Amino acid sequence: MKSKILITGAFGQIGSELIVTLREKYGKDSVVVFDKKPNPEFEGVAVIGDITDAELLRKTVQTHNIKTIYHLASLLSAVGENNPELAWKVNMDGLRNVLEMAREYGIKVFWPSSIAAFGPTTPKDHTPQQTILEPSTMYGVTKVAGELLCQYYFTKFGVDVRSLRYPGIISWKTLPGGGTTDYAVEIFWKALEDGAYTCFLKKNTALPMMYIDDAIRATVDIMEADPKKISIRTSYNLSAVSFTPEELAEAIKKAGVPLKMKYSPDFRQKIADSWPRSIDDKRARKDWKWKHEFNLAKMVKAMIQGVREMQSAKS
Ligand code: AKB
C-alpha cells in the first residue's frame, strides 16, 4: 500500500491550510487527517478521536501505512493557562504517542514548538537560538519539554523529527483558538465588521508574528530539507515580522480601513510580557535557506482581502 501523510489537529488554524498544500504537492489521497471534532466540509479520510489515545493512533498508522506525521494537535497558551492539567496531557502525551509510533514504524515527524518556549529571563530582542528557556506558562513548559523529547528521540532512536518555534500565526481561512497572539487575527474581523476593536494586550506589546503562507512554506521546506542540513533537533527559531497592536492598527488604517482602537489588557498581557519581542533565526536561514516573504504591509493587504472574501461568502 502507498504510504501516507498524517496531519493531527488537522482542522485547526495551521492544519486546515497545510492539508491543501500537502494534497497539492503529494496528491489528494496521500493525506489522512486526525482531529478531535469532525469537519463536515472536509472530503477525504478523517479519523476522529483524541491524540492521547495511543491505540487509535497506532491503528491509524497501521491502517493507512503512515510514514510522515505533521503533529499539530495542541492546546495553545491562553487556554493552556486556564487548564494546565489538560495542556500537559494533550501536549505531552500526544507528542510522546506520536514519537513512539515514529520509533516503531520509521515515521518522519514535524512538531511545532513556539516562541512560548522562551520566558521572562530570556533576552527579549533578537532572541538567539540557544538561550535561557524558563517559560512561565504551562504551554511553554510543554514546548521546552517537547523540544527536548524530540531531540532525545532523534539522538537515542534515530527518529527524523524536525521542529520550528512558530511565532504568532496570522491567517483568515481558519481562526486561531486560544492563543495570546490571536488579537492580531481578531483585529481584522472587527475592523472590517465594526470599524472598532478592543485589544486584550497593551498597545506597545511587541511580539514576533508571521503570515500563514510563510508558516506553511517553512513547515514544508524544513520537512523536505536534506537531513544533513538539519543541525538543530530541538526546534529552530523562525521569524518574519514583529509589531505592536498599535503598529498593526496603524498599518490597517494606512491600508484604507477605518479603525478605532481601545485597549483593555487581561490575563494574556502577562503571557505576552514573558515572550520575546523579536527573534534571531539565522540558523534556519543558513541551514535550509529559510526566507520570509510577507512583511507587515503585505500581510495586512492579504488579510484584508481574505477577511473581506470570507465576509461576503457568509452574507
Ligand atoms: C499562542 O499565542 O499561544 C500561539 C503561540 C505563539 O504559540 N500563537
PDB file of C-alpha atoms and ligand atoms in Angstrom:
ATOM      1  CA  MET A   1       0.000   0.000   0.000  1.00  0.00           C
ATOM      2  CA  LYS A   2       1.197   3.518  -0.858  1.00  0.00           C
ATOM      3  CA  SER A   3       2.488   5.337   2.219  1.00  0.00           C
ATOM      4  CA  LYS A   4       0.521   8.308   3.509  1.00  0.00           C
ATOM      5  CA  ILE A   5       0.929  11.519   5.474  1.00  0.00           C
ATOM      6  CA  LEU A   6      -0.987  12.079   8.715  1.00  0.00           C
ATOM      7  CA  ILE A   7      -1.890  15.560   9.991  1.00  0.00           C
ATOM      8  CA  THR A   8      -3.056  15.719  13.622  1.00  0.00           C
ATOM      9  CA  GLY A   9      -5.024  18.751  14.804  1.00  0.00           C
ATOM     10  CA  ALA A  10      -5.810  18.944  11.109  1.00  0.00           C
ATOM     11  CA  PHE A  11      -8.828  21.244  11.255  1.00  0.00           C
ATOM     12  CA  GLY A  12      -7.054  23.913  13.290  1.00  0.00           C
ATOM     13  CA  GLN A  13      -5.573  27.177  12.064  1.00  0.00           C
ATOM     14  CA  ILE A  14      -2.409  25.703  10.542  1.00  0.00           C
ATOM     15  CA  GLY A  15      -3.669  22.199   9.759  1.00  0.00           C
ATOM     16  CA  SER A  16      -6.528  23.295   7.542  1.00  0.00           C
ATOM     17  CA  GLU A  17      -4.140  25.168   5.263  1.00  0.00           C
ATOM     18  CA  LEU A  18      -1.443  22.508   5.430  1.00  0.00           C
ATOM     19  CA  ILE A  19      -3.970  19.915   4.174  1.00  0.00           C
ATOM     20  CA  VAL A  20      -4.412  21.918   0.969  1.00  0.00           C
ATOM     21  CA  THR A  21      -0.676  22.404   0.380  1.00  0.00           C
ATOM     22  CA  LEU A  22       0.228  18.763   1.039  1.00  0.00           C
ATOM     23  CA  ARG A  23      -2.609  17.486  -1.178  1.00  0.00           C
ATOM     24  CA  GLU A  24      -1.473  19.776  -3.993  1.00  0.00           C
ATOM     25  CA  LYS A  25       2.079  18.574  -3.579  1.00  0.00           C
ATOM     26  CA  TYR A  26       1.671  14.841  -2.987  1.00  0.00           C
ATOM     27  CA  GLY A  27      -1.843  14.047  -4.287  1.00  0.00           C
ATOM     28  CA  LYS A  28      -5.331  14.249  -2.779  1.00  0.00           C
ATOM     29  CA  ASP A  29      -5.320  10.685  -1.454  1.00  0.00           C
ATOM     30  CA  SER A  30      -1.916  10.947   0.182  1.00  0.00           C
ATOM     31  CA  VAL A  31      -3.200  12.867   3.231  1.00  0.00           C
ATOM     32  CA  VAL A  32      -5.087  11.357   6.188  1.00  0.00           C
ATOM     33  CA  VAL A  33      -6.367  13.733   8.847  1.00  0.00           C
ATOM     34  CA  PHE A  34      -6.851  13.279  12.580  1.00  0.00           C
ATOM     35  CA  ASP A  35      -8.825  15.667  14.762  1.00  0.00           C
ATOM     36  CA  LYS A  36     -10.967  15.552  17.858  1.00  0.00           C
ATOM     37  CA  LYS A  37     -14.011  17.088  16.128  1.00  0.00           C
ATOM     38  CA  PRO A  38     -15.342  16.308  12.637  1.00  0.00           C
ATOM     39  CA  ASN A  39     -15.402  18.959   9.928  1.00  0.00           C
ATOM     40  CA  PRO A  40     -18.491  18.402   7.744  1.00  0.00           C
ATOM     41  CA  GLU A  41     -16.894  20.317   4.861  1.00  0.00           C
ATOM     42  CA  PHE A  42     -13.857  18.036   4.665  1.00  0.00           C
ATOM     43  CA  GLU A  43     -13.831  15.415   1.927  1.00  0.00           C
ATOM     44  CA  GLY A  44     -11.274  12.705   2.495  1.00  0.00           C
ATOM     45  CA  VAL A  45     -10.083  10.197   5.069  1.00  0.00           C
ATOM     46  CA  ALA A  46     -10.592  11.619   8.557  1.00  0.00           C
ATOM     47  CA  VAL A  47     -10.001   9.860  11.870  1.00  0.00           C
ATOM     48  CA  ILE A  48     -11.945  11.489  14.701  1.00  0.00           C
ATOM     49  CA  GLY A  49     -10.503  10.950  18.152  1.00  0.00           C
ATOM     50  CA  ASP A  50      -8.182  12.061  20.891  1.00  0.00           C
ATOM     51  CA  ILE A  51      -4.447  12.306  20.299  1.00  0.00           C
ATOM     52  CA  THR A  52      -3.872  10.936  23.808  1.00  0.00           C
ATOM     53  CA  ASP A  53      -5.490   7.667  22.626  1.00  0.00           C
ATOM     54  CA  ALA A  54      -2.335   5.685  21.772  1.00  0.00           C
ATOM     55  CA  GLU A  55      -4.271   2.692  20.412  1.00  0.00           C
ATOM     56  CA  LEU A  56      -6.300   4.801  18.000  1.00  0.00           C
ATOM     57  CA  LEU A  57      -3.106   6.423  16.755  1.00  0.00           C
ATOM     58  CA  ARG A  58      -1.450   3.017  16.270  1.00  0.00           C
ATOM     59  CA  LYS A  59      -4.471   1.715  14.355  1.00  0.00           C
ATOM     60  CA  THR A  60      -4.433   4.828  12.151  1.00  0.00           C
ATOM     61  CA  VAL A  61      -0.711   4.419  11.427  1.00  0.00           C
ATOM     62  CA  GLN A  62      -1.111   0.723  10.574  1.00  0.00           C
ATOM     63  CA  THR A  63      -4.332   1.035   8.540  1.00  0.00           C
ATOM     64  CA  HIS A  64      -3.067   3.858   6.339  1.00  0.00           C
ATOM     65  CA  ASN A  65       0.656   2.998   6.212  1.00  0.00           C
ATOM     66  CA  ILE A  66       1.610   6.376   7.645  1.00  0.00           C
ATOM     67  CA  LYS A  67       5.242   7.337   7.007  1.00  0.00           C
ATOM     68  CA  THR A  68       5.071  11.080   7.792  1.00  0.00           C
ATOM     69  CA  ILE A  69       3.230  12.854  10.621  1.00  0.00           C
ATOM     70  CA  TYR A  70       2.654  16.588  10.976  1.00  0.00           C
ATOM     71  CA  HIS A  71       1.679  16.603  14.625  1.00  0.00           C
ATOM     72  CA  LEU A  72      -0.204  19.860  15.190  1.00  0.00           C
ATOM     73  CA  ALA A  73      -2.736  18.824  17.853  1.00  0.00           C
ATOM     74  CA  SER A  74      -2.094  21.024  20.870  1.00  0.00           C
ATOM     75  CA  LEU A  75      -3.621  23.386  23.433  1.00  0.00           C
ATOM     76  CA  LEU A  76      -2.349  26.967  22.997  1.00  0.00           C
ATOM     77  CA  SER A  77      -1.070  29.404  25.623  1.00  0.00           C
ATOM     78  CA  ALA A  78      -4.241  31.126  26.871  1.00  0.00           C
ATOM     79  CA  VAL A  79      -6.450  28.014  27.056  1.00  0.00           C
ATOM     80  CA  GLY A  80      -3.469  26.144  28.489  1.00  0.00           C
ATOM     81  CA  GLU A  81      -3.223  28.646  31.360  1.00  0.00           C
ATOM     82  CA  ASN A  82      -6.914  28.109  32.124  1.00  0.00           C
ATOM     83  CA  ASN A  83      -6.479  24.333  32.168  1.00  0.00           C
ATOM     84  CA  PRO A  84      -2.805  23.475  32.803  1.00  0.00           C
ATOM     85  CA  GLU A  85      -3.519  19.811  33.542  1.00  0.00           C
ATOM     86  CA  LEU A  86      -5.219  19.277  30.198  1.00  0.00           C
ATOM     87  CA  ALA A  87      -2.475  21.254  28.434  1.00  0.00           C
ATOM     88  CA  TRP A  88       0.159  18.923  29.871  1.00  0.00           C
ATOM     89  CA  LYS A  89      -1.874  15.822  28.974  1.00  0.00           C
ATOM     90  CA  VAL A  90      -2.720  16.770  25.402  1.00  0.00           C
ATOM     91  CA  ASN A  91       0.618  18.385  24.542  1.00  0.00           C
ATOM     92  CA  MET A  92       2.945  15.880  26.209  1.00  0.00           C
ATOM     93  CA  ASP A  93       1.057  12.564  25.968  1.00  0.00           C
ATOM     94  CA  GLY A  94       0.086  13.428  22.401  1.00  0.00           C
ATOM     95  CA  LEU A  95       3.689  14.141  21.382  1.00  0.00           C
ATOM     96  CA  ARG A  96       5.004  11.055  23.137  1.00  0.00           C
ATOM     97  CA  ASN A  97       2.413   8.873  21.377  1.00  0.00           C
ATOM     98  CA  VAL A  98       3.485  10.294  18.023  1.00  0.00           C
ATOM     99  CA  LEU A  99       7.209   9.842  18.744  1.00  0.00           C
ATOM    100  CA  GLU A 100       6.637   6.263  19.881  1.00  0.00           C
ATOM    101  CA  MET A 101       4.821   5.480  16.607  1.00  0.00           C
ATOM    102  CA  ALA A 102       7.681   7.171  14.740  1.00  0.00           C
ATOM    103  CA  ARG A 103      10.234   4.984  16.516  1.00  0.00           C
ATOM    104  CA  GLU A 104       8.327   1.752  15.861  1.00  0.00           C
ATOM    105  CA  TYR A 105       7.224   2.397  12.282  1.00  0.00           C
ATOM    106  CA  GLY A 106      10.076   4.563  10.928  1.00  0.00           C
ATOM    107  CA  ILE A 107       7.925   7.685  10.578  1.00  0.00           C
ATOM    108  CA  LYS A 108       9.277  11.178   9.860  1.00  0.00           C
ATOM    109  CA  VAL A 109       7.738  13.799  12.177  1.00  0.00           C
ATOM    110  CA  PHE A 110       7.077  17.534  12.155  1.00  0.00           C
ATOM    111  CA  TRP A 111       6.176  19.073  15.502  1.00  0.00           C
ATOM    112  CA  PRO A 112       5.740  22.776  16.204  1.00  0.00           C
ATOM    113  CA  SER A 113       7.359  24.449  19.166  1.00  0.00           C
ATOM    114  CA  SER A 114       6.703  28.140  19.776  1.00  0.00           C
ATOM    115  CA  ILE A 115       8.129  31.446  20.980  1.00  0.00           C
ATOM    116  CA  ALA A 116       6.347  30.353  24.177  1.00  0.00           C
ATOM    117  CA  ALA A 117       9.376  28.136  24.909  1.00  0.00           C
ATOM    118  CA  PHE A 118      11.074  31.387  25.985  1.00  0.00           C
ATOM    119  CA  GLY A 119      10.285  33.143  29.251  1.00  0.00           C
ATOM    120  CA  PRO A 120      10.826  36.278  31.315  1.00  0.00           C
ATOM    121  CA  THR A 121      14.555  35.596  31.779  1.00  0.00           C
ATOM    122  CA  THR A 122      15.227  35.159  28.029  1.00  0.00           C
ATOM    123  CA  PRO A 123      16.835  38.117  26.168  1.00  0.00           C
ATOM    124  CA  LYS A 124      13.838  39.906  24.601  1.00  0.00           C
ATOM    125  CA  ASP A 125      15.288  41.312  21.385  1.00  0.00           C
ATOM    126  CA  HIS A 126      16.729  39.213  18.559  1.00  0.00           C
ATOM    127  CA  THR A 127      16.407  36.238  20.883  1.00  0.00           C
ATOM    128  CA  PRO A 128      19.163  33.789  19.935  1.00  0.00           C
ATOM    129  CA  GLN A 129      18.685  30.129  19.040  1.00  0.00           C
ATOM    130  CA  GLN A 130      20.455  28.888  22.140  1.00  0.00           C
ATOM    131  CA  THR A 131      19.454  30.857  25.199  1.00  0.00           C
ATOM    132  CA  ILE A 132      17.669  30.662  28.547  1.00  0.00           C
ATOM    133  CA  LEU A 133      14.458  28.612  28.345  1.00  0.00           C
ATOM    134  CA  GLU A 134      12.460  29.269  31.512  1.00  0.00           C
ATOM    135  CA  PRO A 135       8.847  29.715  30.355  1.00  0.00           C
ATOM    136  CA  SER A 136       6.209  30.833  32.832  1.00  0.00           C
ATOM    137  CA  THR A 137       3.183  29.195  31.132  1.00  0.00           C
ATOM    138  CA  MET A 138       2.202  25.522  31.056  1.00  0.00           C
ATOM    139  CA  TYR A 139       2.068  25.775  27.263  1.00  0.00           C
ATOM    140  CA  GLY A 140       5.689  26.983  27.290  1.00  0.00           C
ATOM    141  CA  VAL A 141       6.685  24.222  29.716  1.00  0.00           C
ATOM    142  CA  THR A 142       5.258  21.637  27.288  1.00  0.00           C
ATOM    143  CA  LYS A 143       7.137  23.288  24.425  1.00  0.00           C
ATOM    144  CA  VAL A 144      10.522  23.114  26.201  1.00  0.00           C
ATOM    145  CA  ALA A 145       9.899  19.548  27.381  1.00  0.00           C
ATOM    146  CA  GLY A 146       8.652  18.652  23.883  1.00  0.00           C
ATOM    147  CA  GLU A 147      11.753  20.095  22.220  1.00  0.00           C
ATOM    148  CA  LEU A 148      13.994  18.035  24.490  1.00  0.00           C
ATOM    149  CA  LEU A 149      11.888  14.922  23.896  1.00  0.00           C
ATOM    150  CA  CYS A 150      12.183  15.375  20.132  1.00  0.00           C
ATOM    151  CA  GLN A 151      15.952  15.746  20.407  1.00  0.00           C
ATOM    152  CA  TYR A 152      16.095  12.668  22.638  1.00  0.00           C
ATOM    153  CA  TYR A 153      14.158  10.524  20.157  1.00  0.00           C
ATOM    154  CA  PHE A 154      16.488  11.725  17.408  1.00  0.00           C
ATOM    155  CA  THR A 155      19.761  11.012  19.232  1.00  0.00           C
ATOM    156  CA  LYS A 156      18.642   7.846  21.026  1.00  0.00           C
ATOM    157  CA  PHE A 157      16.440   6.176  18.387  1.00  0.00           C
ATOM    158  CA  GLY A 158      17.296   8.000  15.148  1.00  0.00           C
ATOM    159  CA  VAL A 159      13.740   9.345  14.711  1.00  0.00           C
ATOM    160  CA  ASP A 160      13.802  12.010  11.984  1.00  0.00           C
ATOM    161  CA  VAL A 161      11.876  14.696  13.851  1.00  0.00           C
ATOM    162  CA  ARG A 162      12.028  18.333  12.779  1.00  0.00           C
ATOM    163  CA  SER A 163      10.611  21.351  14.532  1.00  0.00           C
ATOM    164  CA  LEU A 164      10.055  25.118  14.298  1.00  0.00           C
ATOM    165  CA  ARG A 165       9.430  27.658  17.041  1.00  0.00           C
ATOM    166  CA  TYR A 166       6.393  29.306  15.463  1.00  0.00           C
ATOM    167  CA  PRO A 167       5.722  32.964  16.196  1.00  0.00           C
ATOM    168  CA  GLY A 168       2.070  34.140  16.276  1.00  0.00           C
ATOM    169  CA  ILE A 169       0.454  32.960  13.032  1.00  0.00           C
ATOM    170  CA  ILE A 170      -1.854  35.347  11.164  1.00  0.00           C
ATOM    171  CA  SER A 171      -4.485  33.809   8.873  1.00  0.00           C
ATOM    172  CA  TRP A 172      -8.056  34.365   7.658  1.00  0.00           C
ATOM    173  CA  LYS A 173      -9.377  30.982   6.432  1.00  0.00           C
ATOM    174  CA  THR A 174      -9.486  29.425   9.890  1.00  0.00           C
ATOM    175  CA  LEU A 175      -9.377  31.294  13.169  1.00  0.00           C
ATOM    176  CA  PRO A 176      -6.738  30.513  15.785  1.00  0.00           C
ATOM    177  CA  GLY A 177      -8.057  29.109  19.037  1.00  0.00           C
ATOM    178  CA  GLY A 178      -6.911  30.147  22.467  1.00  0.00           C
ATOM    179  CA  GLY A 179      -3.579  31.848  21.851  1.00  0.00           C
ATOM    180  CA  THR A 180      -2.087  35.087  23.164  1.00  0.00           C
ATOM    181  CA  THR A 181      -1.245  36.307  19.661  1.00  0.00           C
ATOM    182  CA  ASP A 182      -4.890  35.820  18.487  1.00  0.00           C
ATOM    183  CA  TYR A 183      -5.579  39.557  18.765  1.00  0.00           C
ATOM    184  CA  ALA A 184      -3.627  40.046  15.540  1.00  0.00           C
ATOM    185  CA  VAL A 185      -6.268  37.991  13.701  1.00  0.00           C
ATOM    186  CA  GLU A 186      -9.381  39.222  15.565  1.00  0.00           C
ATOM    187  CA  ILE A 187      -8.460  42.836  14.846  1.00  0.00           C
ATOM    188  CA  PHE A 188      -9.034  42.356  11.092  1.00  0.00           C
ATOM    189  CA  TRP A 189     -12.505  40.841  11.561  1.00  0.00           C
ATOM    190  CA  LYS A 190     -13.559  43.575  13.970  1.00  0.00           C
ATOM    191  CA  ALA A 191     -12.043  46.366  11.867  1.00  0.00           C
ATOM    192  CA  LEU A 192     -13.959  45.205   8.801  1.00  0.00           C
ATOM    193  CA  GLU A 193     -17.196  44.435  10.688  1.00  0.00           C
ATOM    194  CA  ASP A 194     -17.434  47.305  13.196  1.00  0.00           C
ATOM    195  CA  GLY A 195     -14.560  49.717  12.465  1.00  0.00           C
ATOM    196  CA  ALA A 196     -13.513  49.256  16.092  1.00  0.00           C
ATOM    197  CA  TYR A 197     -11.525  46.788  18.178  1.00  0.00           C
ATOM    198  CA  THR A 198     -10.770  46.400  21.870  1.00  0.00           C
ATOM    199  CA  CYS A 199      -7.395  44.739  22.204  1.00  0.00           C
ATOM    200  CA  PHE A 200      -6.619  42.432  25.121  1.00  0.00           C
ATOM    201  CA  LEU A 201      -2.940  43.455  25.051  1.00  0.00           C
ATOM    202  CA  LYS A 202      -1.396  46.878  25.733  1.00  0.00           C
ATOM    203  CA  LYS A 203      -0.731  48.982  22.669  1.00  0.00           C
ATOM    204  CA  ASN A 204       3.059  48.794  22.961  1.00  0.00           C
ATOM    205  CA  THR A 205       3.365  44.979  23.325  1.00  0.00           C
ATOM    206  CA  ALA A 206       5.688  43.859  20.527  1.00  0.00           C
ATOM    207  CA  LEU A 207       5.523  40.188  19.551  1.00  0.00           C
ATOM    208  CA  PRO A 208       7.012  38.110  16.709  1.00  0.00           C
ATOM    209  CA  MET A 209       4.397  37.216  14.077  1.00  0.00           C
ATOM    210  CA  MET A 210       4.156  35.527  10.677  1.00  0.00           C
ATOM    211  CA  TYR A 211       1.632  35.323   7.825  1.00  0.00           C
ATOM    212  CA  ILE A 212       0.218  31.832   7.298  1.00  0.00           C
ATOM    213  CA  ASP A 213       1.666  31.387   3.791  1.00  0.00           C
ATOM    214  CA  ASP A 214       5.177  31.866   5.191  1.00  0.00           C
ATOM    215  CA  ALA A 215       4.450  29.461   8.055  1.00  0.00           C
ATOM    216  CA  ILE A 216       3.182  26.741   5.702  1.00  0.00           C
ATOM    217  CA  ARG A 217       6.159  27.190   3.384  1.00  0.00           C
ATOM    218  CA  ALA A 218       8.613  26.983   6.303  1.00  0.00           C
ATOM    219  CA  THR A 219       6.889  23.821   7.547  1.00  0.00           C
ATOM    220  CA  VAL A 220       7.037  22.060   4.190  1.00  0.00           C
ATOM    221  CA  ASP A 221      10.590  23.297   3.476  1.00  0.00           C
ATOM    222  CA  ILE A 222      12.070  22.027   6.731  1.00  0.00           C
ATOM    223  CA  MET A 223      10.434  18.636   6.149  1.00  0.00           C
ATOM    224  CA  GLU A 224      11.852  18.441   2.625  1.00  0.00           C
ATOM    225  CA  ALA A 225      15.356  19.609   3.557  1.00  0.00           C
ATOM    226  CA  ASP A 226      18.280  17.200   3.297  1.00  0.00           C
ATOM    227  CA  PRO A 227      18.635  15.639   6.784  1.00  0.00           C
ATOM    228  CA  LYS A 228      22.342  16.560   6.740  1.00  0.00           C
ATOM    229  CA  LYS A 229      21.308  20.229   6.700  1.00  0.00           C
ATOM    230  CA  ILE A 230      19.208  19.930   9.858  1.00  0.00           C
ATOM    231  CA  SER A 231      21.712  20.868  12.558  1.00  0.00           C
ATOM    232  CA  ILE A 232      19.098  21.599  15.252  1.00  0.00           C
ATOM    233  CA  ARG A 233      16.946  18.763  16.561  1.00  0.00           C
ATOM    234  CA  THR A 234      15.286  20.653  19.413  1.00  0.00           C
ATOM    235  CA  SER A 235      13.494  23.360  17.397  1.00  0.00           C
ATOM    236  CA  TYR A 236      14.552  26.147  15.025  1.00  0.00           C
ATOM    237  CA  ASN A 237      13.946  29.828  15.769  1.00  0.00           C
ATOM    238  CA  LEU A 238      11.776  31.178  12.959  1.00  0.00           C
ATOM    239  CA  SER A 239      10.999  34.799  12.280  1.00  0.00           C
ATOM    240  CA  ALA A 240       9.228  37.118   9.849  1.00  0.00           C
ATOM    241  CA  VAL A 241       7.856  40.360  11.362  1.00  0.00           C
ATOM    242  CA  SER A 242       7.456  41.898  14.819  1.00  0.00           C
ATOM    243  CA  PHE A 243       4.911  44.564  15.677  1.00  0.00           C
ATOM    244  CA  THR A 244       2.811  46.030  18.467  1.00  0.00           C
ATOM    245  CA  PRO A 245      -1.020  46.237  18.443  1.00  0.00           C
ATOM    246  CA  GLU A 246      -0.691  49.977  17.827  1.00  0.00           C
ATOM    247  CA  GLU A 247       1.618  49.444  14.830  1.00  0.00           C
ATOM    248  CA  LEU A 248      -0.752  46.834  13.414  1.00  0.00           C
ATOM    249  CA  ALA A 249      -3.753  49.159  13.834  1.00  0.00           C
ATOM    250  CA  GLU A 250      -1.829  51.948  12.053  1.00  0.00           C
ATOM    251  CA  ALA A 251      -0.960  49.592   9.172  1.00  0.00           C
ATOM    252  CA  ILE A 252      -4.644  48.571   8.834  1.00  0.00           C
ATOM    253  CA  LYS A 253      -5.707  52.235   8.745  1.00  0.00           C
ATOM    254  CA  LYS A 254      -2.987  53.008   6.215  1.00  0.00           C
ATOM    255  CA  ALA A 255      -4.438  50.250   4.009  1.00  0.00           C
ATOM    256  CA  GLY A 256      -7.729  52.196   3.936  1.00  0.00           C
ATOM    257  CA  VAL A 257      -9.766  50.509   6.686  1.00  0.00           C
ATOM    258  CA  PRO A 258     -11.087  52.892   9.378  1.00  0.00           C
ATOM    259  CA  LEU A 259     -10.369  51.559  12.862  1.00  0.00           C
ATOM    260  CA  LYS A 260     -10.964  52.893  16.371  1.00  0.00           C
ATOM    261  CA  MET A 261      -8.789  51.147  18.936  1.00  0.00           C
ATOM    262  CA  LYS A 262      -9.340  50.604  22.647  1.00  0.00           C
ATOM    263  CA  TYR A 263      -7.021  48.685  24.948  1.00  0.00           C
ATOM    264  CA  SER A 264      -8.225  46.534  27.816  1.00  0.00           C
ATOM    265  CA  PRO A 265      -5.388  44.183  28.812  1.00  0.00           C
ATOM    266  CA  ASP A 266      -6.394  40.925  30.511  1.00  0.00           C
ATOM    267  CA  PHE A 267      -4.502  37.860  31.834  1.00  0.00           C
ATOM    268  CA  ARG A 268      -2.913  37.374  28.407  1.00  0.00           C
ATOM    269  CA  GLN A 269      -0.809  40.536  28.915  1.00  0.00           C
ATOM    270  CA  LYS A 270       1.337  38.685  31.445  1.00  0.00           C
ATOM    271  CA  ILE A 271       1.886  35.850  28.971  1.00  0.00           C
ATOM    272  CA  ALA A 272       2.818  38.280  26.181  1.00  0.00           C
ATOM    273  CA  ASP A 273       5.193  40.155  28.515  1.00  0.00           C
ATOM    274  CA  SER A 274       7.072  36.914  29.149  1.00  0.00           C
ATOM    275  CA  TRP A 275       7.800  36.343  25.430  1.00  0.00           C
ATOM    276  CA  PRO A 276      10.469  37.850  23.163  1.00  0.00           C
ATOM    277  CA  ARG A 277       9.838  40.967  21.101  1.00  0.00           C
ATOM    278  CA  SER A 278      11.849  39.669  18.155  1.00  0.00           C
ATOM    279  CA  ILE A 279      13.679  36.506  17.144  1.00  0.00           C
ATOM    280  CA  ASP A 280      17.058  35.783  15.579  1.00  0.00           C
ATOM    281  CA  ASP A 281      16.506  32.956  13.089  1.00  0.00           C
ATOM    282  CA  LYS A 282      19.850  32.928  11.281  1.00  0.00           C
ATOM    283  CA  ARG A 283      20.335  29.187  11.764  1.00  0.00           C
ATOM    284  CA  ALA A 284      17.141  28.418   9.783  1.00  0.00           C
ATOM    285  CA  ARG A 285      18.208  30.923   7.127  1.00  0.00           C
ATOM    286  CA  LYS A 286      21.626  29.300   6.861  1.00  0.00           C
ATOM    287  CA  ASP A 287      20.776  25.589   7.245  1.00  0.00           C
ATOM    288  CA  TRP A 288      17.745  25.193   4.971  1.00  0.00           C
ATOM    289  CA  LYS A 289      17.588  28.645   3.342  1.00  0.00           C
ATOM    290  CA  TRP A 290      14.528  29.959   5.169  1.00  0.00           C
ATOM    291  CA  LYS A 291      13.369  33.363   3.911  1.00  0.00           C
ATOM    292  CA  HIS A 292      10.067  35.075   4.774  1.00  0.00           C
ATOM    293  CA  GLU A 293       8.062  36.779   2.044  1.00  0.00           C
ATOM    294  CA  PHE A 294       5.417  38.726   3.964  1.00  0.00           C
ATOM    295  CA  ASN A 295       6.312  41.995   5.679  1.00  0.00           C
ATOM    296  CA  LEU A 296       3.722  43.926   7.694  1.00  0.00           C
ATOM    297  CA  ALA A 297       2.208  45.824   4.742  1.00  0.00           C
ATOM    298  CA  LYS A 298       1.956  42.734   2.525  1.00  0.00           C
ATOM    299  CA  MET A 299       0.424  40.710   5.347  1.00  0.00           C
ATOM    300  CA  VAL A 300      -2.143  43.424   6.127  1.00  0.00           C
ATOM    301  CA  LYS A 301      -3.151  43.593   2.447  1.00  0.00           C
ATOM    302  CA  ALA A 302      -3.566  39.801   2.225  1.00  0.00           C
ATOM    303  CA  MET A 303      -5.583  39.705   5.469  1.00  0.00           C
ATOM    304  CA  ILE A 304      -7.950  42.495   4.450  1.00  0.00           C
ATOM    305  CA  GLN A 305      -8.591  40.804   1.108  1.00  0.00           C
ATOM    306  CA  GLY A 306      -9.063  37.381   2.717  1.00  0.00           C
ATOM    307  CA  VAL A 307     -11.357  38.510   5.531  1.00  0.00           C
ATOM    308  CA  ARG A 308     -13.459  40.512   3.026  1.00  0.00           C
ATOM    309  CA  GLU A 309     -13.823  37.365   0.887  1.00  0.00           C
ATOM    310  CA  MET A 310     -14.920  35.332   3.907  1.00  0.00           C
ATOM    311  CA  GLN A 311     -17.397  38.008   4.978  1.00  0.00           C
ATOM    312  CA  SER A 312     -19.016  38.265   1.567  1.00  0.00           C
ATOM    313  CA  ALA A 313     -19.218  34.456   1.289  1.00  0.00           C
ATOM    314  CA  LYS A 314     -21.092  34.413   4.615  1.00  0.00           C
ATOM    315  CA  SER A 315     -23.559  37.189   3.766  1.00  0.00           C
TER     316      SER A 315
HETATM  317  C1  AKB B   1      -0.136  31.379  21.233  1.00  0.00           C
HETATM  318  O1  AKB B   1      -0.345  32.607  21.255  1.00  0.00           O
HETATM  319  O2  AKB B   1      -0.347  30.630  22.186  1.00  0.00           O
HETATM  320  C2  AKB B   1       0.448  30.794  19.966  1.00  0.00           C
HETATM  321  C3  AKB B   1       1.925  30.709  20.027  1.00  0.00           C
HETATM  322  C4  AKB B   1       2.746  31.932  19.908  1.00  0.00           C
HETATM  323  O3  AKB B   1       2.459  29.649  20.163  1.00  0.00           O
HETATM  324  N1  AKB B   1       0.030  31.543  18.826  1.00  0.00           N
END
